[in-house]
CSV table of C-alpha atoms in Angstrom, one decimal:
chain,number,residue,atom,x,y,z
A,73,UNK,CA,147.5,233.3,-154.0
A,74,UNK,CA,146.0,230.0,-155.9
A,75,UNK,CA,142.3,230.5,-154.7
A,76,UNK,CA,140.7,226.8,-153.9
A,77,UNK,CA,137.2,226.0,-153.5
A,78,UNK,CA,135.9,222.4,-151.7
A,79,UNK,CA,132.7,220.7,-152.3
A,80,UNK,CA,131.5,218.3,-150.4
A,81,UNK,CA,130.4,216.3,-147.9
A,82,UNK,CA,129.0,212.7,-148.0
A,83,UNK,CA,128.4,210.7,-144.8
A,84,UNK,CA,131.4,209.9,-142.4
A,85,UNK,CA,133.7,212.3,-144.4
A,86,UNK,CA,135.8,215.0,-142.4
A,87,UNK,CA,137.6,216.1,-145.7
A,88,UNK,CA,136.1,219.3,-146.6
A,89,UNK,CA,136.4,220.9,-143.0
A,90,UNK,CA,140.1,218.7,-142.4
A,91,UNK,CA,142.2,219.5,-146.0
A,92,UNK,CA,140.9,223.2,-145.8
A,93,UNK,CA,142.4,223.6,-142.5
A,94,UNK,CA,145.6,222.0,-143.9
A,95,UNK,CA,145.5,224.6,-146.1
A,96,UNK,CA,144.2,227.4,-144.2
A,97,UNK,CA,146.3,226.7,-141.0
A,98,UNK,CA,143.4,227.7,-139.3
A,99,UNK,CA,140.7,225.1,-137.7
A,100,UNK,CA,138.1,225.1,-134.8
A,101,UNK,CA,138.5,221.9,-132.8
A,102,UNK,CA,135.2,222.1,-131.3
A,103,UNK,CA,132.9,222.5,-134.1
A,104,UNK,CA,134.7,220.0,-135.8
A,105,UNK,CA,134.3,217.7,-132.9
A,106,UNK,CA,130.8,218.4,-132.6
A,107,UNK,CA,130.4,217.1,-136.5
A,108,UNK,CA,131.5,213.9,-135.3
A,109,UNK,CA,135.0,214.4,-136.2
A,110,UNK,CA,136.8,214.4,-132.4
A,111,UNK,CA,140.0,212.4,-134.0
A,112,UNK,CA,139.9,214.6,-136.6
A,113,UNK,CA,140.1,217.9,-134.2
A,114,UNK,CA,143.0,216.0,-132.6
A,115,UNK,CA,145.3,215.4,-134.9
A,116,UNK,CA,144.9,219.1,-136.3
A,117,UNK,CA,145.9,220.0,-132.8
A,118,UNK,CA,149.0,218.2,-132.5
A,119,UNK,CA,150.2,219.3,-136.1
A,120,UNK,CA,148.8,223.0,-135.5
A,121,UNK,CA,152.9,224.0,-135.9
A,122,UNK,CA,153.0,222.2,-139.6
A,123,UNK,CA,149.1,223.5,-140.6
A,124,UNK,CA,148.9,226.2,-143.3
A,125,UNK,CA,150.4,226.0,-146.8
A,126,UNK,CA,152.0,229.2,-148.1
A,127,UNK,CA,150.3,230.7,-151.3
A,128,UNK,CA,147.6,228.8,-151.3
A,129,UNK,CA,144.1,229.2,-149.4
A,130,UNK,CA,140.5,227.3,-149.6
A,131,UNK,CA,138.2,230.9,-149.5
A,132,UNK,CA,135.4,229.0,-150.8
A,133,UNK,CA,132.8,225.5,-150.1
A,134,UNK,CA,129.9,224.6,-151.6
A,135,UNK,CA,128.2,221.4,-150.8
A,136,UNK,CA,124.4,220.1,-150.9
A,137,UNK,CA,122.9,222.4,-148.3
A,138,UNK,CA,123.7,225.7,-146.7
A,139,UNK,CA,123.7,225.0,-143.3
A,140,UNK,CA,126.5,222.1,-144.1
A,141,UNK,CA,128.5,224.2,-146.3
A,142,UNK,CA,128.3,227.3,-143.6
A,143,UNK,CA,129.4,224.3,-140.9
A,144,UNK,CA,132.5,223.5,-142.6
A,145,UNK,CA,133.0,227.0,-143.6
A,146,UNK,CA,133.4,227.7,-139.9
A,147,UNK,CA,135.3,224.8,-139.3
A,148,UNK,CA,138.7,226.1,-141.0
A,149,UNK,CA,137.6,230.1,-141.6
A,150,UNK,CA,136.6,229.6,-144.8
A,151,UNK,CA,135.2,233.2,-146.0
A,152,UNK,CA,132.8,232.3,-148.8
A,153,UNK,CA,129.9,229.8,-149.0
A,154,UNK,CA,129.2,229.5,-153.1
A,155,UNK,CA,125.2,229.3,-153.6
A,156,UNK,CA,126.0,227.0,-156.2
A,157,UNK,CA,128.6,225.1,-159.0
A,158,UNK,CA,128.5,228.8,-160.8
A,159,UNK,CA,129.4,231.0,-158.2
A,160,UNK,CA,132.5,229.0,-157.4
A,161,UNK,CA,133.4,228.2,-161.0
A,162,UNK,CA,133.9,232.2,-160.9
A,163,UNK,CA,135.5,233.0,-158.2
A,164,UNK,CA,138.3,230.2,-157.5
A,165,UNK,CA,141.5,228.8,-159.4
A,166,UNK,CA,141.7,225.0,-158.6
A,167,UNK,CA,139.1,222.6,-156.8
A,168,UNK,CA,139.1,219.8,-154.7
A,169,UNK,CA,135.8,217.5,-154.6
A,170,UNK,CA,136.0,215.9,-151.1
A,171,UNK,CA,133.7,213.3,-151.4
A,172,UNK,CA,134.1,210.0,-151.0
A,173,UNK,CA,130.6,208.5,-153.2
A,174,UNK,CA,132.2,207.5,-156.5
A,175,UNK,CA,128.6,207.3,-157.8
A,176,UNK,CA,128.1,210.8,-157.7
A,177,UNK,CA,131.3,211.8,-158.5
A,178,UNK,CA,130.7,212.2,-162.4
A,179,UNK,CA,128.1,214.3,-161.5
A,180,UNK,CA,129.3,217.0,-158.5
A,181,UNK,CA,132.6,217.0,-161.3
A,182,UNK,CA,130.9,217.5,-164.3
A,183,UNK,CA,130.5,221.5,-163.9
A,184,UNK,CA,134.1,221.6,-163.0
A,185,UNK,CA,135.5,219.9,-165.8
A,186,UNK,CA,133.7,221.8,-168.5
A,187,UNK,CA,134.6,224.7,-166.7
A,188,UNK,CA,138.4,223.4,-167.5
A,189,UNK,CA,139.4,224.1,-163.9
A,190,UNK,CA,142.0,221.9,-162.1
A,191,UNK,CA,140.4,219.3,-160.1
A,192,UNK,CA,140.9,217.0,-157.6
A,193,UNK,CA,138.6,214.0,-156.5
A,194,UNK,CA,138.7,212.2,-153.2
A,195,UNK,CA,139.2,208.9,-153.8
A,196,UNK,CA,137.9,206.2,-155.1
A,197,UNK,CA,137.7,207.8,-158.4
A,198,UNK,CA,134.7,206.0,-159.4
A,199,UNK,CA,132.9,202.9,-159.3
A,200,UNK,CA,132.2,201.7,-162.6
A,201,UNK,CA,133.6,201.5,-166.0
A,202,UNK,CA,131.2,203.9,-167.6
A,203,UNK,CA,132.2,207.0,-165.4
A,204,UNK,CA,135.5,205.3,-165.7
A,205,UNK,CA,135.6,205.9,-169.9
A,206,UNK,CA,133.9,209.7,-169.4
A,207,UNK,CA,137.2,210.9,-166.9
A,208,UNK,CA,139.6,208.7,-169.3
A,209,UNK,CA,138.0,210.9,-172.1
A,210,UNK,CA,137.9,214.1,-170.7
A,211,UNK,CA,141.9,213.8,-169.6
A,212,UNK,CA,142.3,213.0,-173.5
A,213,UNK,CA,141.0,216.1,-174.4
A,214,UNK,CA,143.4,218.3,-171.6
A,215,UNK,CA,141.4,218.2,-169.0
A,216,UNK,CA,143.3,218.3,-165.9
A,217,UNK,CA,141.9,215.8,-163.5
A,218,UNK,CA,143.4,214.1,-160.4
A,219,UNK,CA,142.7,211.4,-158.0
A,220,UNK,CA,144.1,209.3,-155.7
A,221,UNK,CA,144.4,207.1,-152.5
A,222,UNK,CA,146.8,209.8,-149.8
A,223,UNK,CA,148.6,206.4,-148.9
A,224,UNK,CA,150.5,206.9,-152.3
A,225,UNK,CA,151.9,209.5,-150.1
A,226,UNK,CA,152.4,207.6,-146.6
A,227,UNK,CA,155.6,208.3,-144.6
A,228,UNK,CA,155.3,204.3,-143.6
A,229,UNK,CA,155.2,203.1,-147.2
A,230,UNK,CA,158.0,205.6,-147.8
A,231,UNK,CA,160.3,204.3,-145.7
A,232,UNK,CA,159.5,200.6,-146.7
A,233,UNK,CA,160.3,201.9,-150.3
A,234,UNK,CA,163.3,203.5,-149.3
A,235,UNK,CA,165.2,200.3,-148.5
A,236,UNK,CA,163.0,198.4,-151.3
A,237,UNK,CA,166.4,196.5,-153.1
A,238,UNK,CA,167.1,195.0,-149.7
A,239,UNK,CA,164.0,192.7,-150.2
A,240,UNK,CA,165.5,191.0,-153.5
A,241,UNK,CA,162.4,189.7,-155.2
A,242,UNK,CA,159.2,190.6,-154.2
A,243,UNK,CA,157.1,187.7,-153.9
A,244,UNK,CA,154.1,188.5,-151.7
A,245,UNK,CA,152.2,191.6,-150.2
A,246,UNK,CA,149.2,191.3,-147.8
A,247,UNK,CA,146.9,194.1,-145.9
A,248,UNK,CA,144.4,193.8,-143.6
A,249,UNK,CA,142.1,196.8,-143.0
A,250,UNK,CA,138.5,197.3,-141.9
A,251,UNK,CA,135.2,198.9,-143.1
A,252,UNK,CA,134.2,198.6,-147.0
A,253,UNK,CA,136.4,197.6,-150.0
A,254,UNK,CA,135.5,200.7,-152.6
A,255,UNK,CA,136.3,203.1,-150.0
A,256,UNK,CA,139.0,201.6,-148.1
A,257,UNK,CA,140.4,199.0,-150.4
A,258,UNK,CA,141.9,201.3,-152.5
A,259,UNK,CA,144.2,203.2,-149.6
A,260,UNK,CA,145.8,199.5,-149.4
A,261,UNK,CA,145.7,199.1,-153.3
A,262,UNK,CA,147.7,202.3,-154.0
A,263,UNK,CA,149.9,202.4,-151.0
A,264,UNK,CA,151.1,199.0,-152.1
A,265,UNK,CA,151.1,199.8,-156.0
A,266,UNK,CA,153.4,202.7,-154.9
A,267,UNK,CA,155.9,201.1,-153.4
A,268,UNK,CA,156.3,198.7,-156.0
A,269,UNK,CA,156.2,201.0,-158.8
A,270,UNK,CA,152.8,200.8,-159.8
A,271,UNK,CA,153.2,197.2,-161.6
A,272,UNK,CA,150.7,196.2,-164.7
A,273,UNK,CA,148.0,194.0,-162.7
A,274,UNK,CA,146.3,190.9,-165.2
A,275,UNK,CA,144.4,189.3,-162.8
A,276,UNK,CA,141.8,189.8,-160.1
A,277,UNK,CA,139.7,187.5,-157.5
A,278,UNK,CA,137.4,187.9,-155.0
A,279,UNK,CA,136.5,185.4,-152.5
A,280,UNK,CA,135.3,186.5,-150.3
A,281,UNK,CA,131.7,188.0,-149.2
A,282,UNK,CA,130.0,191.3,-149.4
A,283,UNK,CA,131.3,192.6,-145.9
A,284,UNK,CA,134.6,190.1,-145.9
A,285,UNK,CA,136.0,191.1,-149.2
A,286,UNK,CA,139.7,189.0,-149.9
A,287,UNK,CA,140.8,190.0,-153.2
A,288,UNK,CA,143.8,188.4,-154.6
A,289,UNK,CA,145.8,190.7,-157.2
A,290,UNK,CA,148.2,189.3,-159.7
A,291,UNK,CA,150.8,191.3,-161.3
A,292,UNK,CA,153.0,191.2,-164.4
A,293,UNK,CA,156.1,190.0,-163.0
A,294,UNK,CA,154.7,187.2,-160.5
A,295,UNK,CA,154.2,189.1,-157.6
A,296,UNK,CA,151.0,188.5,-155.4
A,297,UNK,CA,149.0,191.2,-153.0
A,298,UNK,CA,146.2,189.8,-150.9
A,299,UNK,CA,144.0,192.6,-149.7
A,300,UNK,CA,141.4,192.0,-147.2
A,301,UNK,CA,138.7,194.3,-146.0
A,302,UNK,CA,136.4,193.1,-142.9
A,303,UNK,CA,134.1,195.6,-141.8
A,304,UNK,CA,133.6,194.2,-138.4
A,305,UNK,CA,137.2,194.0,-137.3
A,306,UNK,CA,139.2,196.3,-135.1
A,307,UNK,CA,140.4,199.2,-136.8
A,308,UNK,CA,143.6,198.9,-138.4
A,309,UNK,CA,145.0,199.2,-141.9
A,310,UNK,CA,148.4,196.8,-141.5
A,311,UNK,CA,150.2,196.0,-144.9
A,312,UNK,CA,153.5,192.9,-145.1
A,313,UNK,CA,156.0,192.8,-148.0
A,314,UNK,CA,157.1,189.3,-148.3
A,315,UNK,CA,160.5,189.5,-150.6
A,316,UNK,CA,162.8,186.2,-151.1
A,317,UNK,CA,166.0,188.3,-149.3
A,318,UNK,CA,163.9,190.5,-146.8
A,319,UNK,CA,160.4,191.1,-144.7
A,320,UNK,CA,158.6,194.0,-143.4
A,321,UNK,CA,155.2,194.9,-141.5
A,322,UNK,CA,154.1,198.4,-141.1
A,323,UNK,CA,150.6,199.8,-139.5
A,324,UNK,CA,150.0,203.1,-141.0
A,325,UNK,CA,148.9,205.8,-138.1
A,326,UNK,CA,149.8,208.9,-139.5
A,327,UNK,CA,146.7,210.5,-141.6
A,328,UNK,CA,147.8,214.1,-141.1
A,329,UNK,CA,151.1,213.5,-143.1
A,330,UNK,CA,149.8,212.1,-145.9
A,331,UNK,CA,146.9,214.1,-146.4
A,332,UNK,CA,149.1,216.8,-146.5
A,333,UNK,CA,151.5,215.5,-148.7
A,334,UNK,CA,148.8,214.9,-151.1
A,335,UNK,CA,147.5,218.6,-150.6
A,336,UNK,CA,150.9,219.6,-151.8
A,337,UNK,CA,151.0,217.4,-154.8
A,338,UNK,CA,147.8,219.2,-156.1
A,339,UNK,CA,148.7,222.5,-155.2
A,340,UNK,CA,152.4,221.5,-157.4
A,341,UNK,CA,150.1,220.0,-159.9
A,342,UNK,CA,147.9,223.0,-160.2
A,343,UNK,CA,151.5,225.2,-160.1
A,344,UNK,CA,152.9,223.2,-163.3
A,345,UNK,CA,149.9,223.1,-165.4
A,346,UNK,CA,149.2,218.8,-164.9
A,347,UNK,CA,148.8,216.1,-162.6
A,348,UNK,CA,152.0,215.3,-161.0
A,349,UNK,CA,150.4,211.8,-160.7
A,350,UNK,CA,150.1,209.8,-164.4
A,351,UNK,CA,146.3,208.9,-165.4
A,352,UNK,CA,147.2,205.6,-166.3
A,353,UNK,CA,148.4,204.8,-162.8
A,354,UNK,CA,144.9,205.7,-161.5
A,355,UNK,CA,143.0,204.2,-164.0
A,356,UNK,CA,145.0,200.6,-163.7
A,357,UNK,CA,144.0,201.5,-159.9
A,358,UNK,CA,140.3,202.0,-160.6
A,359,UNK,CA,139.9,198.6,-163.2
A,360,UNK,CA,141.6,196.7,-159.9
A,361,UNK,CA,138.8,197.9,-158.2
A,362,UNK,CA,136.0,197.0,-160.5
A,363,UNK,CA,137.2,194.0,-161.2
A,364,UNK,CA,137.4,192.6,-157.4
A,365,UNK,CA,133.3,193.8,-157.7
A,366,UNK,CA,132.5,191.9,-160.9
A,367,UNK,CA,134.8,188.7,-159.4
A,368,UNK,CA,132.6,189.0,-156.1
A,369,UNK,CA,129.6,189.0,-158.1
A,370,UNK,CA,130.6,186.1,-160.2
A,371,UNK,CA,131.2,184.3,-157.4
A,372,UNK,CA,134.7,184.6,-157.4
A,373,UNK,CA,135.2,184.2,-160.7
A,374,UNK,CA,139.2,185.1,-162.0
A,375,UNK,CA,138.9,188.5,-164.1
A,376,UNK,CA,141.4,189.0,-166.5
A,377,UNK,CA,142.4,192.6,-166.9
């Protein structure tokens, strides 16, 4: 049994309590409701016959209080609650930091990767290039690290994939999503960069503002992506593949499948000894990311990559 331990939480993230019940195939619905999290409790519900991953269970959570990390605990029958870093350092065989702060995430993942335990971290990786070089450095010396967006995984983009040589040449891809770009930005980034093969990108704009982000993304090979992220629209997360033989629009809706998908791929990781997802494709992911910051500083300045 591949023991897993979750830290967590930061605000407005159901992660800790929603991944361990994917992997515990257990859940309460109405504590997790009562954390905010109704949605959350709903889809668990309506995938309770797929919840559960065989040979794998979360048995322990630490996060930065008690009474949170005994919340989630009872969210998904998590046995343990670690007092600290230490205790679950000891005690578990693979971890996955659910947070979704990229400016702590150096920190909460520091303990873990000195520990040389397999880790996960919640997307967006991080936020800047100097927490960008320390992970770039510590995968050069072994350590196994992962991150990424679950839309890599998404049965929508799959499907669009699938039937990707009917669009000849692709030309153009735009999404439109809400809330912020760090957080959000980068479902639509990697989803897209999936289904294309994860192309070189050389150039980044922003132009738009700090709560209207358009970011145009060039790529080696021509093709364009336009990504915008309004905070104050409706919530959607729509993505178009423009190519000169063939079109498609897909909304992606289903969260469950992809977060479990992504479980898997760690737990496979964590089974074969590395990331079943290439550093470089992450960290090409993460300079996109900075670089739409820096061009939105800048005024909307073109950064080269």
């Amino acid at each position: 049994m591949l023991r897993i331990g979750v830290v967590g939480m930061s605000p407005g993230n159901a992660h800790p309590s929603s991944w361990s019940a994917i992997i515990n195939g257990e859940f309460d619905g109405d504590k997790i409701a009562a954390m905010g999290y109704p949605a959350v409790a709903d889809y668990l519900q309506a995938n309770k016959p797929t919840l559960g991953l065989p040979g794998a269970r979360v048995t322990h959570v630490w996060t930065q209080s008690r009474d949170v990390s005994e919340t989630i605990a009872a969210t998904a029958k998590i046995e343990n609650v670690a007092a600290d870093a230490a205790e679950m350092i000891a005690n578990v065989d693979a971890v996955l930091l659910c947070r979704d702060d990229p400016e702590n995430h150096v920190a909460m993942a520091k303990p873990f990767v000195d520990a040389g335990l397999p880790l996960f971290i919640d997307k967006p990786l991080c936020a800047t290039k100097q927490d960008l070089a320390y992970f770039s450095s510590e995968i050069e010396k072994g350590k196994f690290i992962m991150s990424c967006s679950s839309m890599r995984y998404a049965s929508e983009l799959m499907a669009v994939k699938s039937n990707i040589k009917s669009f000849g040449k692709m030309e153009l891809v735009t999404g439109v999503g809400k809330k912020d770009w760090l957080k959000y930005g980068i479902h639509m980034l990697e989803g897209i960069v999936s289904v294309l093969n994860d192309p070189k990108p050389i150039g980044v704009r922003n132009i738009g503002s700090t709560n209207q982000n358009s970011v145009q993304i060039t790529f080696e090979g021509g093709v364009q992506l336009m990504l915008h992220l309004f905070n104050d629209i409706v919530p959607t997360m729509q993505l178009s593949f423009f190519g000169q033989e063939s079109w498609r629009t897909v909304e992606i809706k289903n969260s469950y499948a992809m977060f479990r998908d992504n479980i898997i791929e760690f737990i496979r990781s964590v089974l074969e000894g590395k990331s079943r997802v290439d550093f470089a494709k992450t960290k090409q992911i993460i300079n996109v990311m900075i670089a739409a910051e820096e061009s939105l500083a800048a005024g909307g300045q073109a950064i080269m990559l």
